[in-house]
Amino acid sequence: MARTAAIVGGGVIGGGWAARFLLNGWNVQVFDPDPEAERKIAAVLANARLALPALSDAPMPPEGKLTFHSTLGEAVEGAEYVQESVSERIELKHKVYAQLQQANPGVLIGSSTSGFKASDLQKGSPAPQNIIVAHPFNPVYLLPLSEVSGSPANPPEVVEKTVQIMKDIGMFPLVIRHEIDAFIGNRFLEAVWREALWMLKDGIATTEEIDEAIRMGFGLRWGQMGLFETYRIAGGEAGMRHFMAQFGPALKWPWTKLMDVPEFNDELVDLVANQSDAQSGMYGIRELERIRDQNLVGFLRALKDRNWGAGKVLRAHDEKRAEAFHAEMAKQIDQGPKAAPLVMYQGQVLPGWIDYNGHMTESRYYFVNSETVDNFLRTIGAGMDYVAAGHSFYSAETHIRHLGEAKLGDTVRGELQIISADEKRFRSFVRVMRGEECVATIEQLCLHVNMKEGKSAPAAPEVWAKLKAIADAHASLPLPEGAGRAVGQKK
């Protein structure tokens, strides 16, 4: 049964939370008095559906159900968690919490606040222990960080529950050790922002030049190593101590103005806004969001491939989902496989998968087949542990037919049917499906190999038992159309 989260406030941040929960299989109940809330969340969700699945190499769960409610009481009914993302007005937040706790006593409430401490949020509450900070970064559906900050009123089990919910939706919960205004991320960003405003006001650099300094230089380093690890490397073989010895004196030099901030007035606002319009005004906001998301997906997937930084969070979330998927498939096989192809892969067509014709390139059809068959092998007990023990199935022959076109952003799935099998080999037929359309078929012969001896050998009895059970169930299926075809054979 799907879990339920309530989202209070459906702006950019609230919409991002709604998308992340929905795409991770939660039902989401939204309250926002804005008559445009449904339209705005639909726009955020459309972007999220393009971006978040592109980060996953494990089957995404079925999308949850999204509903909108006219009262806070209706929105919070049956919810195990509430994410509050209303305006940064403490009196408004207090009013919202009072209504939520009256309607659903005991519900856990996480706040997206950018700066209020948990103790500020908890004032006047009959159950302060159930109100905590869970501060994200935009876009919430892609960036994994959630700064979890409690107060002495929050018992450890409430912090732990918040942390686990964040992990369950693929986020990285960073628990703040002590209460502090604006937490870690925003305090750091505020210092950079203030320095940038001074350089802008003093005519040292434009908005575009400041952004170029970040995205062409240290921003790339920060994205995968942060601040201290980056500076440790800057110290060379001598490490951080050498770096500190070199640059420590700069702390007394007039390099930054820090708290000496320019006056916030119309002149400063016009300066920033006009330069920003000249820099990016040729793009609509939704277009900029999609460009941002595509860049982030590429960057995050590179980190995921290397199991580094934010990529470790993505990989761990995938592995957890994949483990549950394989366990469920193995359970079904143990209970008796059905006479139906097995859905063993689902994924999104990524930018790097597209050829010069705008279609999914040939090598990626083989990739989908490989992932489908690999998932099948894990399900029957021939995964990486089996390979480490010196046994594996090798691809001996493969035949692909291209029947349709898959394009950027399409979701494709691999459906596997076993045509024949014995203790030393199996013949599979994979349909690559886009919705109900079959865009390709891949027929393959795989041989079981004793890797130490370098020759074919019978599979382990427990692996063969599961393979045989599936082959027997699939024997009643008709031979797939196109199976056994030769290259160029007429229909």
Short mmCIF file of C-alpha atoms in Angstrom, two decimals:
data_model
loop_
_atom_site.label_atom_id
_atom_site.label_comp_id
_atom_site.label_asym_id
_atom_site.label_seq_id
_atom_site.Cartn_x
_atom_site.Cartn_y
_atom_site.Cartn_z
CA MET A 1 0.00 0.00 0.00
CA ALA A 2 1.33 3.39 -0.97
CA ARG A 3 2.45 5.77 1.77
CA THR A 4 0.95 9.25 1.98
CA ALA A 5 2.55 12.67 2.36
CA ALA A 6 0.79 16.01 2.66
CA ILE A 7 2.27 19.06 0.96
CA VAL A 8 1.27 22.46 2.34
CA GLY A 9 2.24 25.22 -0.06
CA GLY A 10 2.53 24.41 -3.75
CA GLY A 11 5.07 26.92 -5.03
CA VAL A 12 8.45 26.08 -6.56
CA ILE A 13 9.69 24.26 -3.44
CA GLY A 14 6.39 22.65 -2.47
CA GLY A 15 5.85 21.53 -6.06
CA GLY A 16 9.34 20.03 -6.09
CA TRP A 17 8.61 18.09 -2.90
CA ALA A 18 5.32 16.87 -4.37
CA ALA A 19 7.12 15.63 -7.48
CA ARG A 20 9.83 13.82 -5.50
CA PHE A 21 7.32 12.02 -3.26
CA LEU A 22 5.01 11.15 -6.19
CA LEU A 23 7.77 9.77 -8.40
CA ASN A 24 9.01 7.67 -5.48
CA GLY A 25 5.61 6.01 -5.20
CA TRP A 26 3.96 8.06 -2.43
CA ASN A 27 0.44 9.41 -2.63
CA VAL A 28 0.51 13.18 -2.25
CA GLN A 29 -2.24 15.39 -0.84
CA VAL A 30 -1.77 19.10 -1.51
CA PHE A 31 -3.20 22.17 0.16
CA ASP A 32 -2.59 25.60 -1.34
CA PRO A 33 -5.23 28.37 -1.50
CA ASP A 34 -3.64 29.73 -4.70
CA PRO A 35 -6.18 29.10 -7.52
CA GLU A 36 -3.22 28.50 -9.84
CA ALA A 37 -1.67 25.82 -7.60
CA GLU A 38 -2.75 22.84 -9.72
CA ARG A 39 -1.36 24.41 -12.89
CA LYS A 40 1.92 25.38 -11.23
CA ILE A 41 2.48 21.95 -9.70
CA ALA A 42 1.58 20.30 -13.01
CA ALA A 43 4.35 22.32 -14.69
CA VAL A 44 6.92 21.33 -12.04
CA LEU A 45 5.79 17.71 -12.21
CA ALA A 46 6.14 17.67 -16.00
CA ASN A 47 9.78 18.72 -15.68
CA ALA A 48 10.37 16.21 -12.88
CA ARG A 49 8.96 13.34 -14.96
CA LEU A 50 11.53 14.14 -17.63
CA ALA A 51 14.45 14.52 -15.23
CA LEU A 52 14.25 12.28 -12.15
CA PRO A 53 13.72 8.93 -13.95
CA ALA A 54 16.77 9.76 -16.07
CA LEU A 55 18.90 9.37 -12.93
CA SER A 56 17.64 5.88 -12.15
CA ASP A 57 18.91 2.55 -13.45
CA ALA A 58 16.47 0.54 -11.33
CA PRO A 59 12.73 0.29 -12.03
CA MET A 60 10.91 3.36 -10.73
CA PRO A 61 7.93 2.55 -8.52
CA PRO A 62 4.44 3.22 -9.87
CA GLU A 63 3.76 6.93 -9.56
CA GLY A 64 1.61 7.85 -6.57
CA LYS A 65 -1.76 9.56 -6.69
CA LEU A 66 -1.85 13.36 -6.59
CA THR A 67 -4.90 15.07 -5.04
CA PHE A 68 -5.70 18.68 -4.16
CA HIS A 69 -7.74 19.64 -1.11
CA SER A 70 -9.63 22.73 -0.07
CA THR A 71 -8.71 22.55 3.62
CA LEU A 72 -5.63 21.71 5.65
CA GLY A 73 -7.64 19.11 7.54
CA GLU A 74 -8.50 17.23 4.36
CA ALA A 75 -4.94 17.42 3.07
CA VAL A 76 -3.38 15.98 6.23
CA GLU A 77 -5.93 13.19 6.72
CA GLY A 78 -4.18 9.81 6.64
CA ALA A 79 -0.73 11.37 6.00
CA GLU A 80 2.31 10.02 7.85
CA TYR A 81 4.38 13.09 6.97
CA VAL A 82 3.73 16.75 6.14
CA GLN A 83 6.13 18.99 4.25
CA GLU A 84 5.35 22.65 4.90
CA SER A 85 6.57 25.11 2.26
CA VAL A 86 4.55 28.27 2.91
CA SER A 87 5.94 31.82 2.86
CA GLU A 88 8.74 32.73 5.29
CA ARG A 89 6.43 34.38 7.81
CA ILE A 90 6.69 32.85 11.26
CA GLU A 91 3.14 33.78 12.25
CA LEU A 92 1.77 32.05 9.14
CA LYS A 93 3.79 28.91 9.86
CA HIS A 94 2.53 28.84 13.47
CA LYS A 95 -1.05 29.12 12.24
CA VAL A 96 -0.53 26.28 9.77
CA TYR A 97 1.05 24.00 12.39
CA ALA A 98 -1.82 24.61 14.83
CA GLN A 99 -4.39 23.56 12.24
CA LEU A 100 -2.35 20.55 11.12
CA GLN A 101 -1.82 19.27 14.65
CA GLN A 102 -5.47 19.73 15.50
CA ALA A 103 -6.55 17.76 12.41
CA ASN A 104 -3.91 15.02 12.69
CA PRO A 105 -2.37 14.89 16.19
CA GLY A 106 1.02 13.24 16.18
CA VAL A 107 1.76 13.79 12.50
CA LEU A 108 5.39 14.60 11.71
CA ILE A 109 5.80 18.06 10.15
CA GLY A 110 8.93 19.01 8.25
CA SER A 111 9.49 22.63 7.27
CA SER A 112 11.22 23.83 4.10
CA THR A 113 12.15 27.08 5.87
CA SER A 114 15.32 28.70 4.59
CA GLY A 115 16.33 30.22 7.91
CA PHE A 116 14.05 29.75 10.93
CA LYS A 117 15.35 27.45 13.66
CA ALA A 118 13.20 24.52 14.74
CA SER A 119 12.78 26.09 18.20
CA ASP A 120 11.31 29.21 16.51
CA LEU A 121 8.87 27.07 14.55
CA GLN A 122 7.84 25.07 17.62
CA LYS A 123 6.80 28.04 19.81
CA GLY A 124 3.21 27.77 21.03
CA SER A 125 2.76 24.24 19.68
CA PRO A 126 1.04 21.61 21.86
CA ALA A 127 3.39 19.00 20.32
CA PRO A 128 6.67 20.81 19.53
CA GLN A 129 8.51 17.47 19.29
CA ASN A 130 6.77 16.71 15.98
CA ILE A 131 7.90 19.89 14.18
CA ILE A 132 11.36 19.82 12.57
CA VAL A 133 13.30 21.51 9.78
CA ALA A 134 13.83 19.59 6.50
CA HIS A 135 15.38 22.24 4.27
CA PRO A 136 15.92 21.27 0.58
CA PHE A 137 17.59 22.90 -2.39
CA ASN A 138 15.94 23.68 -5.71
CA PRO A 139 15.12 21.64 -7.76
CA VAL A 140 13.94 19.45 -4.90
CA TYR A 141 13.15 16.54 -7.21
CA LEU A 142 16.80 16.33 -8.40
CA LEU A 143 19.14 17.67 -5.71
CA PRO A 144 19.47 15.17 -2.86
CA LEU A 145 20.43 17.42 0.07
CA SER A 146 17.92 17.89 2.88
CA GLU A 147 19.24 19.76 5.93
CA VAL A 148 17.49 18.21 8.93
CA SER A 149 17.62 20.49 11.95
CA GLY A 150 15.83 19.88 15.24
CA SER A 151 15.80 21.46 18.67
CA PRO A 152 16.14 20.00 22.17
CA ALA A 153 12.36 19.41 22.00
CA ASN A 154 12.81 16.83 19.21
CA PRO A 155 13.56 13.36 20.65
CA PRO A 156 16.06 11.20 18.72
CA GLU A 157 13.32 8.99 17.31
CA VAL A 158 11.69 11.99 15.57
CA VAL A 159 15.01 12.98 14.00
CA GLU A 160 15.60 9.36 12.96
CA LYS A 161 12.11 9.08 11.44
CA THR A 162 12.67 12.29 9.44
CA VAL A 163 16.04 11.02 8.25
CA GLN A 164 14.54 7.70 7.14
CA ILE A 165 11.72 9.38 5.20
CA MET A 166 14.28 11.53 3.39
CA LYS A 167 16.28 8.41 2.52
CA ASP A 168 13.14 6.62 1.35
CA ILE A 169 12.62 9.27 -1.33
CA GLY A 170 16.26 9.24 -2.43
CA MET A 171 17.53 12.28 -0.53
CA PHE A 172 20.68 12.82 1.52
CA PRO A 173 19.63 13.96 5.01
CA LEU A 174 22.34 16.06 6.64
CA VAL A 175 21.57 16.37 10.36
CA ILE A 176 22.68 19.75 11.73
CA ARG A 177 24.59 19.28 15.02
CA HIS A 178 23.38 22.49 16.68
CA GLU A 179 20.57 24.92 15.95
CA ILE A 180 21.75 27.79 13.77
CA ASP A 181 19.95 30.38 11.65
CA ALA A 182 19.94 29.47 7.94
CA PHE A 183 21.66 26.12 8.64
CA ILE A 184 24.82 25.27 6.64
CA GLY A 185 24.04 25.69 2.94
CA ASN A 186 22.23 29.01 3.09
CA ARG A 187 24.79 30.63 5.39
CA PHE A 188 27.49 29.70 2.92
CA LEU A 189 25.44 30.92 -0.05
CA GLU A 190 24.60 34.17 1.73
CA ALA A 191 28.31 34.99 2.14
CA VAL A 192 28.93 34.36 -1.56
CA TRP A 193 25.80 36.34 -2.50
CA ARG A 194 26.85 39.38 -0.48
CA GLU A 195 30.32 39.39 -2.00
CA ALA A 196 28.80 39.06 -5.48
CA LEU A 197 26.52 42.05 -4.86
CA TRP A 198 29.52 44.19 -3.88
CA MET A 199 31.47 43.23 -7.01
CA LEU A 200 28.38 44.05 -9.04
CA LYS A 201 27.73 47.39 -7.33
CA ASP A 202 31.40 48.40 -7.54
CA GLY A 203 31.46 47.68 -11.26
CA ILE A 204 34.09 44.95 -10.93
CA ALA A 205 32.02 42.32 -12.73
CA THR A 206 28.60 41.78 -14.30
CA THR A 207 26.08 39.11 -13.31
CA GLU A 208 27.20 37.03 -16.29
CA GLU A 209 30.91 37.35 -15.48
CA ILE A 210 30.34 36.32 -11.87
CA ASP A 211 28.32 33.30 -13.00
CA GLU A 212 31.05 32.37 -15.50
CA ALA A 213 33.67 32.45 -12.73
CA ILE A 214 31.58 29.96 -10.77
CA ARG A 215 30.47 27.58 -13.52
CA MET A 216 33.76 27.57 -15.45
CA GLY A 217 35.93 27.15 -12.38
CA PHE A 218 35.38 26.36 -8.74
CA GLY A 219 31.69 25.46 -9.15
CA LEU A 220 32.72 22.31 -10.99
CA ARG A 221 35.09 21.41 -8.15
CA TRP A 222 32.52 22.14 -5.44
CA GLY A 223 29.94 19.96 -7.17
CA GLN A 224 31.97 16.82 -6.62
CA MET A 225 34.40 17.54 -3.77
CA GLY A 226 33.02 20.46 -1.80
CA LEU A 227 35.24 23.10 -0.20
CA PHE A 228 37.66 21.42 2.20
CA GLU A 229 38.46 18.40 0.06
CA THR A 230 39.13 20.74 -2.87
CA TYR A 231 41.53 22.84 -0.78
CA ARG A 232 43.24 19.73 0.59
CA ILE A 233 44.21 18.84 -2.99
CA ALA A 234 45.30 22.44 -3.59
CA GLY A 235 47.93 21.91 -0.90
CA GLY A 236 49.66 19.33 -3.09
CA GLU A 237 51.44 16.36 -1.54
CA ALA A 238 51.80 18.25 1.74
CA GLY A 239 48.00 18.41 2.00
CA MET A 240 45.78 20.74 4.00
CA ARG A 241 48.43 21.99 6.42
CA HIS A 242 50.50 23.29 3.52
CA PHE A 243 47.43 24.94 1.99
CA MET A 244 46.61 26.64 5.29
CA ALA A 245 50.19 27.84 5.67
CA GLN A 246 50.09 29.33 2.17
CA PHE A 247 46.70 30.98 2.27
CA GLY A 248 46.02 31.45 5.97
CA PRO A 249 47.46 34.99 5.98
CA ALA A 250 44.86 35.95 3.33
CA LEU A 251 42.24 35.86 6.09
CA LYS A 252 43.64 39.25 7.19
CA TRP A 253 43.84 40.69 3.70
CA PRO A 254 41.04 42.87 2.29
CA TRP A 255 39.82 40.19 -0.14
CA THR A 256 36.18 40.21 0.96
CA LYS A 257 33.73 42.59 2.57
CA LEU A 258 31.63 39.87 4.20
CA MET A 259 29.16 41.62 6.55
CA ASP A 260 29.81 45.03 5.01
CA VAL A 261 26.88 44.72 2.58
CA PRO A 262 25.74 47.21 -0.06
CA GLU A 263 22.55 49.11 0.73
CA PHE A 264 19.54 47.21 -0.52
CA ASN A 265 17.66 49.82 -2.56
CA ASP A 266 15.94 50.24 -5.93
CA GLU A 267 19.23 51.14 -7.58
CA LEU A 268 20.82 47.83 -6.54
CA VAL A 269 17.70 45.86 -7.55
CA ASP A 270 17.67 47.53 -10.98
CA LEU A 271 21.37 46.84 -11.47
CA VAL A 272 21.00 43.15 -10.72
CA ALA A 273 17.70 42.67 -12.56
CA ASN A 274 18.74 44.52 -15.73
CA GLN A 275 22.01 42.63 -16.08
CA SER A 276 20.29 39.32 -15.33
CA ASP A 277 17.66 40.04 -18.00
CA ALA A 278 20.41 40.80 -20.54
CA GLN A 279 22.19 37.59 -19.54
CA SER A 280 19.27 35.12 -19.59
CA GLY A 281 16.15 36.98 -20.68
CA MET A 282 16.04 35.23 -24.06
CA TYR A 283 14.91 32.04 -22.28
CA GLY A 284 11.57 31.45 -20.60
CA ILE A 285 11.67 30.24 -16.98
CA ARG A 286 10.39 26.74 -17.85
CA GLU A 287 12.98 26.48 -20.61
CA LEU A 288 15.74 27.50 -18.20
CA GLU A 289 14.47 24.91 -15.73
CA ARG A 290 14.65 22.16 -18.35
CA ILE A 291 18.16 23.23 -19.41
CA ARG A 292 19.20 23.24 -15.75
CA ASP A 293 17.65 19.82 -15.17
CA GLN A 294 19.34 18.26 -18.21
CA ASN A 295 22.72 19.65 -17.12
CA LEU A 296 22.19 18.37 -13.58
CA VAL A 297 21.15 14.92 -14.83
CA GLY A 298 24.33 14.66 -16.88
CA PHE A 299 26.51 15.85 -14.01
CA LEU A 300 24.79 13.66 -11.42
CA ARG A 301 24.94 10.59 -13.67
CA ALA A 302 28.67 11.13 -14.14
CA LEU A 303 29.05 11.20 -10.35
CA LYS A 304 26.80 8.15 -10.08
CA ASP A 305 28.94 6.19 -12.55
CA ARG A 306 31.94 6.91 -10.31
CA ASN A 307 30.01 6.36 -7.04
CA TRP A 308 31.18 9.79 -5.83
CA GLY A 309 29.55 12.68 -4.01
CA ALA A 310 25.83 13.02 -4.70
CA GLY A 311 26.17 10.06 -7.08
CA LYS A 312 26.62 7.74 -4.07
CA VAL A 313 23.13 8.72 -2.87
CA LEU A 314 21.64 7.98 -6.29
CA ARG A 315 23.41 4.64 -6.58
CA ALA A 316 22.39 3.57 -3.08
CA HIS A 317 18.75 4.49 -3.79
CA ASP A 318 18.87 2.50 -7.04
CA GLU A 319 20.43 -0.49 -5.29
CA LYS A 320 17.74 -0.46 -2.62
CA ARG A 321 14.97 -0.42 -5.24
CA ALA A 322 16.74 -3.03 -7.37
CA GLU A 323 17.14 -5.31 -4.35
CA ALA A 324 13.42 -5.07 -3.61
CA PHE A 325 12.61 -5.67 -7.30
CA HIS A 326 14.79 -8.79 -7.54
CA ALA A 327 13.46 -10.11 -4.23
CA GLU A 328 9.88 -9.74 -5.46
CA MET A 329 10.68 -11.40 -8.80
CA ALA A 330 12.48 -14.27 -7.04
CA LYS A 331 9.46 -14.69 -4.74
CA GLN A 332 7.14 -14.92 -7.74
CA ILE A 333 9.38 -17.53 -9.34
CA ASP A 334 9.52 -19.55 -6.12
CA GLN A 335 5.71 -19.45 -5.97
CA GLY A 336 5.54 -20.64 -9.56
CA PRO A 337 6.34 -18.44 -12.58
CA LYS A 338 3.48 -17.38 -14.83
CA ALA A 339 3.12 -17.98 -18.54
CA ALA A 340 3.93 -14.37 -19.41
CA PRO A 341 7.07 -12.42 -20.41
CA LEU A 342 8.98 -10.99 -17.46
CA VAL A 343 9.38 -7.21 -17.23
CA MET A 344 13.04 -7.04 -16.21
CA TYR A 345 14.05 -3.47 -17.12
CA GLN A 346 12.56 0.01 -17.23
CA GLY A 347 14.43 3.22 -17.96
CA GLN A 348 14.40 6.54 -19.73
CA VAL A 349 16.04 7.39 -23.06
CA LEU A 350 18.86 9.78 -22.10
CA PRO A 351 20.51 12.56 -24.15
CA GLY A 352 23.63 10.43 -24.69
CA TRP A 353 21.49 7.67 -26.19
CA ILE A 354 20.37 9.74 -29.19
CA ASP A 355 21.97 9.50 -32.66
CA TYR A 356 22.17 12.10 -35.41
CA ASN A 357 18.66 11.12 -36.59
CA GLY A 358 17.15 12.05 -33.23
CA HIS A 359 16.41 8.41 -32.32
CA MET A 360 17.80 6.02 -29.74
CA THR A 361 21.04 4.73 -31.20
CA GLU A 362 21.66 1.06 -31.99
CA SER A 363 24.12 0.43 -29.17
CA ARG A 364 21.53 1.48 -26.61
CA TYR A 365 19.09 -1.20 -27.77
CA TYR A 366 21.82 -3.70 -26.97
CA PHE A 367 22.27 -1.94 -23.63
CA VAL A 368 18.57 -2.33 -22.82
CA ASN A 369 18.79 -6.01 -23.74
CA SER A 370 21.91 -6.41 -21.61
CA GLU A 371 20.25 -4.78 -18.60
CA THR A 372 17.12 -6.90 -19.10
CA VAL A 373 19.07 -10.16 -19.28
CA ASP A 374 21.40 -9.14 -16.41
CA ASN A 375 18.40 -8.44 -14.19
CA PHE A 376 16.97 -11.80 -15.18
CA LEU A 377 20.24 -13.51 -14.23
CA ARG A 378 20.24 -11.80 -10.84
CA THR A 379 16.68 -12.99 -10.31
CA ILE A 380 17.59 -16.64 -10.93
CA GLY A 381 20.64 -16.42 -8.67
CA ALA A 382 23.35 -15.81 -11.27
CA GLY A 383 24.32 -12.30 -10.23
CA MET A 384 27.71 -10.87 -9.26
CA ASP A 385 28.23 -13.24 -6.33
CA TYR A 386 27.77 -16.13 -8.74
CA VAL A 387 30.28 -14.57 -11.14
CA ALA A 388 32.75 -14.00 -8.31
CA ALA A 389 32.54 -17.73 -7.58
CA GLY A 390 33.74 -18.47 -11.13
CA HIS A 391 30.51 -19.09 -13.05
CA SER A 392 28.69 -16.93 -15.58
CA PHE A 393 26.47 -16.87 -18.64
CA TYR A 394 28.22 -15.57 -21.78
CA SER A 395 26.45 -14.06 -24.78
CA ALA A 396 27.15 -16.31 -27.77
CA GLU A 397 24.87 -14.89 -30.46
CA THR A 398 22.58 -11.85 -30.72
CA HIS A 399 20.07 -10.71 -33.34
CA ILE A 400 18.26 -7.36 -33.18
CA ARG A 401 15.31 -6.06 -35.19
CA HIS A 402 14.40 -2.36 -35.26
CA LEU A 403 10.63 -1.99 -35.53
CA GLY A 404 9.99 1.53 -34.29
CA GLU A 405 11.66 4.62 -32.85
CA ALA A 406 12.44 5.59 -29.28
CA LYS A 407 13.23 9.26 -28.71
CA LEU A 408 14.67 11.48 -25.99
CA GLY A 409 12.72 11.24 -22.73
CA ASP A 410 10.73 8.14 -23.72
CA THR A 411 10.34 5.46 -21.09
CA VAL A 412 11.22 2.01 -22.42
CA ARG A 413 10.98 -1.39 -20.76
CA GLY A 414 12.49 -4.77 -21.50
CA GLU A 415 10.14 -7.80 -21.51
CA LEU A 416 11.95 -11.15 -21.53
CA GLN A 417 10.64 -14.49 -22.76
CA ILE A 418 12.63 -17.74 -22.54
CA ILE A 419 12.25 -19.65 -25.82
CA SER A 420 14.32 -22.66 -24.80
CA ALA A 421 16.77 -23.70 -22.09
CA ASP A 422 18.86 -26.56 -20.82
CA GLU A 423 21.53 -26.84 -18.13
CA LYS A 424 24.20 -25.24 -20.34
CA ARG A 425 22.34 -22.58 -22.31
CA PHE A 426 19.20 -20.54 -22.78
CA ARG A 427 17.67 -18.66 -25.67
CA SER A 428 15.95 -15.41 -24.76
CA PHE A 429 13.70 -13.07 -26.69
CA VAL A 430 13.47 -9.49 -25.41
CA ARG A 431 10.87 -7.01 -26.58
CA VAL A 432 11.84 -3.36 -26.08
CA MET A 433 8.52 -1.64 -25.43
CA ARG A 434 7.59 2.04 -25.51
CA GLY A 435 4.16 2.01 -23.93
CA GLU A 436 2.27 -0.66 -25.89
CA GLU A 437 4.48 -0.31 -28.98
CA CYS A 438 7.31 -2.77 -29.57
CA VAL A 439 10.18 -0.71 -30.96
CA ALA A 440 12.74 -3.52 -31.15
CA THR A 441 13.28 -7.21 -30.45
CA ILE A 442 16.56 -8.83 -29.44
CA GLU A 443 17.02 -12.60 -29.65
CA GLN A 444 20.04 -14.00 -27.84
CA LEU A 445 21.74 -17.28 -27.07
CA CYS A 446 23.64 -17.39 -23.75
CA LEU A 447 26.03 -20.18 -22.71
CA HIS A 448 26.83 -21.11 -19.13
CA VAL A 449 30.59 -21.08 -18.58
CA ASN A 450 32.97 -22.33 -15.94
CA MET A 451 35.26 -19.32 -16.00
CA LYS A 452 38.21 -21.07 -14.36
CA GLU A 453 38.23 -23.81 -17.00
CA GLY A 454 37.22 -21.48 -19.83
CA LYS A 455 34.54 -23.78 -21.25
CA SER A 456 30.82 -24.39 -21.11
CA ALA A 457 29.46 -26.29 -18.14
CA PRO A 458 26.12 -27.03 -16.46
CA ALA A 459 24.71 -24.25 -14.31
CA ALA A 460 24.55 -24.67 -10.55
CA PRO A 461 21.52 -26.81 -9.57
CA GLU A 462 19.73 -23.94 -7.79
CA VAL A 463 20.21 -21.62 -10.79
CA TRP A 464 19.11 -24.26 -13.25
CA ALA A 465 16.02 -25.05 -11.15
CA LYS A 466 14.80 -21.43 -11.39
CA LEU A 467 15.72 -21.13 -15.07
CA LYS A 468 13.90 -24.39 -15.86
CA ALA A 469 10.78 -23.30 -13.95
CA ILE A 470 10.59 -20.11 -16.04
CA ALA A 471 11.37 -21.95 -19.29
CA ASP A 472 8.61 -24.50 -18.52
CA ALA A 473 6.12 -21.71 -17.82
CA HIS A 474 7.07 -19.87 -21.02
CA ALA A 475 6.85 -23.07 -23.09
CA SER A 476 3.10 -22.58 -23.32
CA LEU A 477 3.55 -19.13 -24.91
CA PRO A 478 3.45 -18.88 -28.70
CA LEU A 479 6.81 -18.51 -30.44
CA PRO A 480 7.41 -14.75 -30.70
CA GLU A 481 6.90 -13.20 -34.12
CA GLY A 482 10.35 -12.74 -35.63
CA ALA A 483 12.11 -15.37 -33.53
CA GLY A 484 14.68 -17.34 -35.53
CA ARG A 485 14.82 -14.83 -38.39
CA ALA A 486 17.94 -14.43 -40.46
CA VAL A 487 19.30 -10.99 -41.29
CA GLY A 488 17.47 -9.58 -44.32
CA GLN A 489 14.88 -12.37 -44.37
CA LYS A 490 11.66 -11.19 -46.03
CA LYS A 491 8.50 -11.08 -43.93
#
